[in-house]
CSV table of C-alpha atoms in Angstrom, one decimal:
chain,number,residue,atom,x,y,z
A,1,UNK,CA,121.7,83.4,90.3
A,2,UNK,CA,123.0,84.7,93.5
A,3,UNK,CA,126.0,82.4,94.2
A,4,UNK,CA,129.4,82.8,95.8
A,5,UNK,CA,130.8,84.7,92.8
A,6,UNK,CA,128.2,87.4,93.0
A,7,UNK,CA,128.7,87.8,96.7
A,8,UNK,CA,132.5,88.0,96.2
A,9,UNK,CA,132.0,90.9,93.8
A,10,UNK,CA,129.8,92.8,96.3
A,11,UNK,CA,132.4,92.2,99.1
A,12,UNK,CA,134.9,94.4,97.2
A,13,UNK,CA,132.6,97.3,98.1
A,14,UNK,CA,132.4,96.5,101.9
A,15,UNK,CA,135.7,94.9,102.7
A,16,UNK,CA,137.1,98.0,104.3
A,17,UNK,CA,134.1,98.7,106.6
A,18,UNK,CA,135.0,98.7,110.3
A,19,UNK,CA,131.5,97.4,111.2
A,20,UNK,CA,129.6,95.2,108.7
A,21,UNK,CA,126.1,95.4,110.2
A,22,UNK,CA,123.9,93.9,107.5
A,23,UNK,CA,123.8,92.7,104.0
A,24,UNK,CA,120.9,92.0,101.6
A,25,UNK,CA,121.2,89.2,99.0
A,26,UNK,CA,118.3,89.8,96.6
A,27,UNK,CA,118.6,87.8,93.5
A,28,UNK,CA,115.3,88.4,91.7
A,29,UNK,CA,114.4,84.8,92.6
A,30,UNK,CA,114.1,82.5,95.6
A,31,UNK,CA,117.3,82.1,97.6
A,32,UNK,CA,116.4,78.6,98.8
A,33,UNK,CA,115.6,77.4,95.3
A,34,UNK,CA,118.4,75.1,94.2
A,35,UNK,CA,118.0,76.4,90.6
A,36,UNK,CA,118.8,79.9,91.8
A,37,UNK,CA,121.4,79.2,94.5
A,38,UNK,CA,123.0,75.8,94.3
A,39,UNK,CA,123.4,74.1,97.7
A,40,UNK,CA,127.0,73.5,96.9
A,41,UNK,CA,127.6,77.3,97.1
A,42,UNK,CA,126.4,77.5,100.7
A,43,UNK,CA,129.7,76.7,102.5
A,44,UNK,CA,131.4,79.6,100.6
A,45,UNK,CA,128.5,81.9,101.2
A,46,UNK,CA,128.4,81.1,104.9
A,47,UNK,CA,132.1,82.1,105.1
A,48,UNK,CA,131.7,85.2,103.1
A,49,UNK,CA,128.8,86.3,105.3
A,50,UNK,CA,130.7,85.8,108.6
A,51,UNK,CA,131.4,89.5,109.2
A,52,UNK,CA,127.8,90.5,109.0
A,53,UNK,CA,125.5,90.7,112.0
A,54,UNK,CA,122.4,90.2,109.8
A,55,UNK,CA,121.9,88.7,106.3
A,56,UNK,CA,118.7,89.2,104.5
A,57,UNK,CA,117.5,86.9,101.7
A,58,UNK,CA,114.3,86.7,99.7
A,59,UNK,CA,112.2,83.6,99.4
A,60,UNK,CA,108.8,82.5,98.3
A,61,UNK,CA,106.8,81.4,101.4
A,62,UNK,CA,106.3,77.9,100.1
A,63,UNK,CA,110.1,77.4,99.8
A,64,UNK,CA,110.7,78.1,103.5
A,65,UNK,CA,111.7,74.8,104.9
A,66,UNK,CA,114.6,72.7,106.2
A,67,UNK,CA,117.2,74.1,103.9
A,68,UNK,CA,116.4,77.6,105.2
A,69,UNK,CA,116.6,76.5,108.8
A,70,UNK,CA,119.9,74.8,108.3
A,71,UNK,CA,121.4,77.8,106.6
A,72,UNK,CA,120.3,80.0,109.5
A,73,UNK,CA,121.9,77.7,112.0
A,74,UNK,CA,125.3,77.9,110.2
A,75,UNK,CA,125.4,81.7,109.9
A,76,UNK,CA,127.5,83.6,112.3
A,77,UNK,CA,124.9,86.4,112.4
A,78,UNK,CA,121.2,86.4,112.2
A,79,UNK,CA,119.2,85.4,109.1
A,80,UNK,CA,116.3,87.5,108.0
A,81,UNK,CA,114.0,86.2,105.3
A,82,UNK,CA,111.9,88.6,103.1
A,83,UNK,CA,108.6,87.2,102.0
A,84,UNK,CA,106.3,88.6,99.4
A,85,UNK,CA,102.8,88.8,100.9
A,86,UNK,CA,101.7,91.2,98.1
A,87,UNK,CA,98.1,91.6,99.2
A,88,UNK,CA,95.5,89.9,101.3
A,89,UNK,CA,92.7,90.9,98.9
A,90,UNK,CA,90.9,87.6,98.3
A,91,UNK,CA,90.2,88.4,94.7
A,92,UNK,CA,93.6,89.8,93.7
A,93,UNK,CA,95.9,87.4,95.4
A,94,UNK,CA,94.9,84.3,93.5
A,95,UNK,CA,95.0,86.2,90.2
A,96,UNK,CA,98.6,87.5,90.8
A,97,UNK,CA,100.0,84.1,89.9
A,98,UNK,CA,102.0,83.9,93.1
A,99,UNK,CA,101.0,80.3,93.6
A,100,UNK,CA,100.5,81.2,97.3
A,101,UNK,CA,97.7,81.2,99.8
A,102,UNK,CA,97.6,83.2,103.0
A,103,UNK,CA,98.1,79.9,104.8
A,104,UNK,CA,101.5,79.5,103.1
A,105,UNK,CA,102.6,82.9,104.4
A,106,UNK,CA,101.3,82.1,107.9
A,107,UNK,CA,103.1,78.8,108.0
A,108,UNK,CA,106.4,80.3,106.7
A,109,UNK,CA,106.4,83.2,109.2
A,110,UNK,CA,105.5,80.8,112.1
A,111,UNK,CA,108.4,78.5,111.2
A,112,UNK,CA,110.9,81.3,110.7
A,113,UNK,CA,110.0,83.0,114.0
A,114,UNK,CA,110.1,79.7,115.9
A,115,UNK,CA,113.7,79.2,114.7
A,116,UNK,CA,114.7,82.7,115.7
A,117,UNK,CA,114.8,84.0,112.1
A,118,UNK,CA,113.7,87.5,111.3
A,119,UNK,CA,110.8,88.1,108.9
A,120,UNK,CA,110.5,91.0,106.4
A,121,UNK,CA,107.4,91.3,104.2
A,122,UNK,CA,106.6,93.1,101.0
A,123,UNK,CA,103.2,94.6,100.4
A,124,UNK,CA,102.0,96.0,97.1
A,125,UNK,CA,100.2,99.3,96.8
A,126,UNK,CA,97.5,99.2,94.0
A,127,UNK,CA,98.2,95.7,92.5
A,128,UNK,CA,96.2,94.5,89.6
A,129,UNK,CA,92.6,93.5,90.3
A,130,UNK,CA,92.3,95.9,93.3
A,131,UNK,CA,90.1,98.9,92.6
A,132,UNK,CA,91.9,102.2,92.7
A,133,UNK,CA,89.5,103.5,95.4
A,134,UNK,CA,90.4,100.6,97.6
A,135,UNK,CA,94.1,100.5,97.0
A,136,UNK,CA,95.1,102.3,100.2
A,137,UNK,CA,92.7,100.3,102.4
A,138,UNK,CA,94.0,96.9,101.1
A,139,UNK,CA,97.7,98.0,101.5
A,140,UNK,CA,97.1,99.0,105.1
A,141,UNK,CA,95.2,95.9,105.9
A,142,UNK,CA,98.0,93.8,104.3
A,143,UNK,CA,100.7,95.5,106.3
A,144,UNK,CA,98.8,94.9,109.5
A,145,UNK,CA,98.2,91.3,108.5
A,146,UNK,CA,102.0,90.8,108.0
A,147,UNK,CA,102.7,92.5,111.4
A,148,UNK,CA,100.1,90.4,113.2
A,149,UNK,CA,101.9,87.3,111.9
A,150,UNK,CA,105.2,88.5,113.3
A,151,UNK,CA,106.9,90.4,110.5
A,152,UNK,CA,109.3,92.9,112.1
A,153,UNK,CA,109.8,94.9,108.9
A,154,UNK,CA,107.3,95.7,106.1
A,155,UNK,CA,108.0,97.5,102.9
A,156,UNK,CA,105.1,99.1,101.0
A,157,UNK,CA,105.9,98.9,97.2
A,158,UNK,CA,103.9,101.0,94.8
A,159,UNK,CA,103.3,98.8,91.8
A,160,UNK,CA,105.4,99.9,88.8
A,161,UNK,CA,103.8,99.9,85.4
A,162,UNK,CA,105.9,99.5,82.3
A,163,UNK,CA,106.0,95.8,81.4
A,164,UNK,CA,103.8,94.3,78.8
A,165,UNK,CA,101.5,92.3,81.2
A,166,UNK,CA,100.7,95.3,83.4
A,167,UNK,CA,100.2,97.6,80.4
A,168,UNK,CA,97.6,95.2,79.0
A,169,UNK,CA,95.9,95.0,82.4
A,170,UNK,CA,95.9,98.8,82.6
A,171,UNK,CA,94.3,99.1,79.1
A,172,UNK,CA,91.6,96.6,80.2
A,173,UNK,CA,90.9,98.6,83.4
A,174,UNK,CA,92.1,95.8,85.7
A,175,UNK,CA,95.2,97.7,86.8
A,176,UNK,CA,95.4,101.4,87.9
A,177,UNK,CA,98.9,102.7,88.7
A,178,UNK,CA,99.2,104.1,92.2
A,179,UNK,CA,99.5,107.8,92.9
A,180,UNK,CA,101.9,109.6,95.2
A,181,UNK,CA,99.0,110.6,97.4
A,182,UNK,CA,98.0,107.0,97.8
A,183,UNK,CA,101.5,106.1,98.9
A,184,UNK,CA,101.5,108.9,101.4
A,185,UNK,CA,98.1,107.8,102.8
A,186,UNK,CA,99.1,104.2,103.2
A,187,UNK,CA,102.5,105.0,104.7
A,188,UNK,CA,101.0,107.6,107.1
A,189,UNK,CA,98.5,105.1,108.4
A,190,UNK,CA,101.2,102.5,109.0
A,191,UNK,CA,104.3,104.4,110.0
A,192,UNK,CA,103.7,104.5,113.7
A,193,UNK,CA,100.7,102.3,114.3
A,194,UNK,CA,101.8,98.8,113.6
A,195,UNK,CA,104.6,97.9,116.1
A,196,UNK,CA,106.9,97.1,113.3
A,197,UNK,CA,109.3,99.0,111.1
A,198,UNK,CA,107.3,100.0,108.0
A,199,UNK,CA,108.9,101.8,105.1
A,200,UNK,CA,107.8,103.1,101.7
A,201,UNK,CA,109.8,101.8,98.7
A,202,UNK,CA,111.0,104.9,97.0
A,203,UNK,CA,113.0,103.3,94.2
A,204,UNK,CA,111.9,105.1,91.0
A,205,UNK,CA,109.3,107.0,93.0
A,206,UNK,CA,109.9,110.1,90.9
A,207,UNK,CA,107.5,108.6,88.4
A,208,UNK,CA,104.7,109.2,90.9
A,209,UNK,CA,105.3,113.0,90.9
A,210,UNK,CA,102.8,115.0,89.0
A,211,UNK,CA,103.3,118.4,90.5
A,212,UNK,CA,106.7,120.0,90.2
A,213,UNK,CA,105.9,122.5,92.9
A,214,UNK,CA,105.5,119.9,95.7
A,215,UNK,CA,106.5,116.5,94.4
A,216,UNK,CA,110.2,116.6,95.3
A,217,UNK,CA,109.4,117.8,98.8
A,218,UNK,CA,106.8,115.1,99.3
A,219,UNK,CA,109.4,112.4,98.3
A,220,UNK,CA,111.9,114.0,100.7
A,221,UNK,CA,109.3,113.7,103.5
A,222,UNK,CA,108.8,110.0,102.8
A,223,UNK,CA,112.5,109.4,102.8
A,224,UNK,CA,112.9,111.1,106.2
A,225,UNK,CA,110.0,109.1,107.6
A,226,UNK,CA,111.8,105.9,106.3
A,227,UNK,CA,114.9,106.8,108.3
A,228,UNK,CA,113.2,108.2,111.5
A,229,UNK,CA,110.2,105.9,111.7
A,230,UNK,CA,108.0,108.9,112.7
A,231,UNK,CA,105.2,110.5,110.8
A,232,UNK,CA,105.6,114.1,109.6
A,233,UNK,CA,103.0,116.6,108.6
A,234,UNK,CA,102.0,116.5,105.0
A,235,UNK,CA,103.5,119.0,102.5
A,236,UNK,CA,101.0,121.7,101.7
A,237,UNK,CA,100.7,122.8,98.1
A,238,UNK,CA,98.6,125.6,96.6
A,239,UNK,CA,99.1,124.3,93.1
A,240,UNK,CA,97.7,120.8,93.4
A,241,UNK,CA,96.3,120.6,97.0
A,242,UNK,CA,98.5,117.6,97.6
A,243,UNK,CA,97.0,115.3,95.0
């Protein structure tokens, strides 16, 4: 759970900052689910968040509702809600067990924007049930879908293998882990062409590196693009030809 005690702990690391611009409260669950964050904790959380100009929380689109709107009204700063769109692929989305339709995402973004709440979206690169040869196309289409619905920030997340369910899907051919080249291609197509801030999620991205000659430099390029919001030329490599 992400309650007031957890936020108190994180404040020990930021209490001496002169300017507290933003804070993210990601709790591996849904912030507006009472089982994850009890409503009784909200007054203390509101007070703890007072120094911040923006607070970002994560929530399933179907749980965006009155509690979210009330929380935003009480914040001193602006609330931003991160929604998992994942993919707009019509075959993959129902099979991902998100219990979400695109209409749920559309409704959530519309309600948030109408209330002056910021919207961030997560898009998966190469999720299960999407053919590897179509992974980049569906990631780019999903990013543009989120932006068209009003998302101001979108993160492209390469799906990480390693848990039992994904391993089983990989063995059956229903999941193909993404490559670094696919992440570069998707990010290059979205970095400047969407009208929103698009970033590549580089947590644990070293696992995507297959060429020691160019891999680290390619990750550094993506990191710079995340910060600058501008596309850079690809890193050339005679050893692997950028694959």
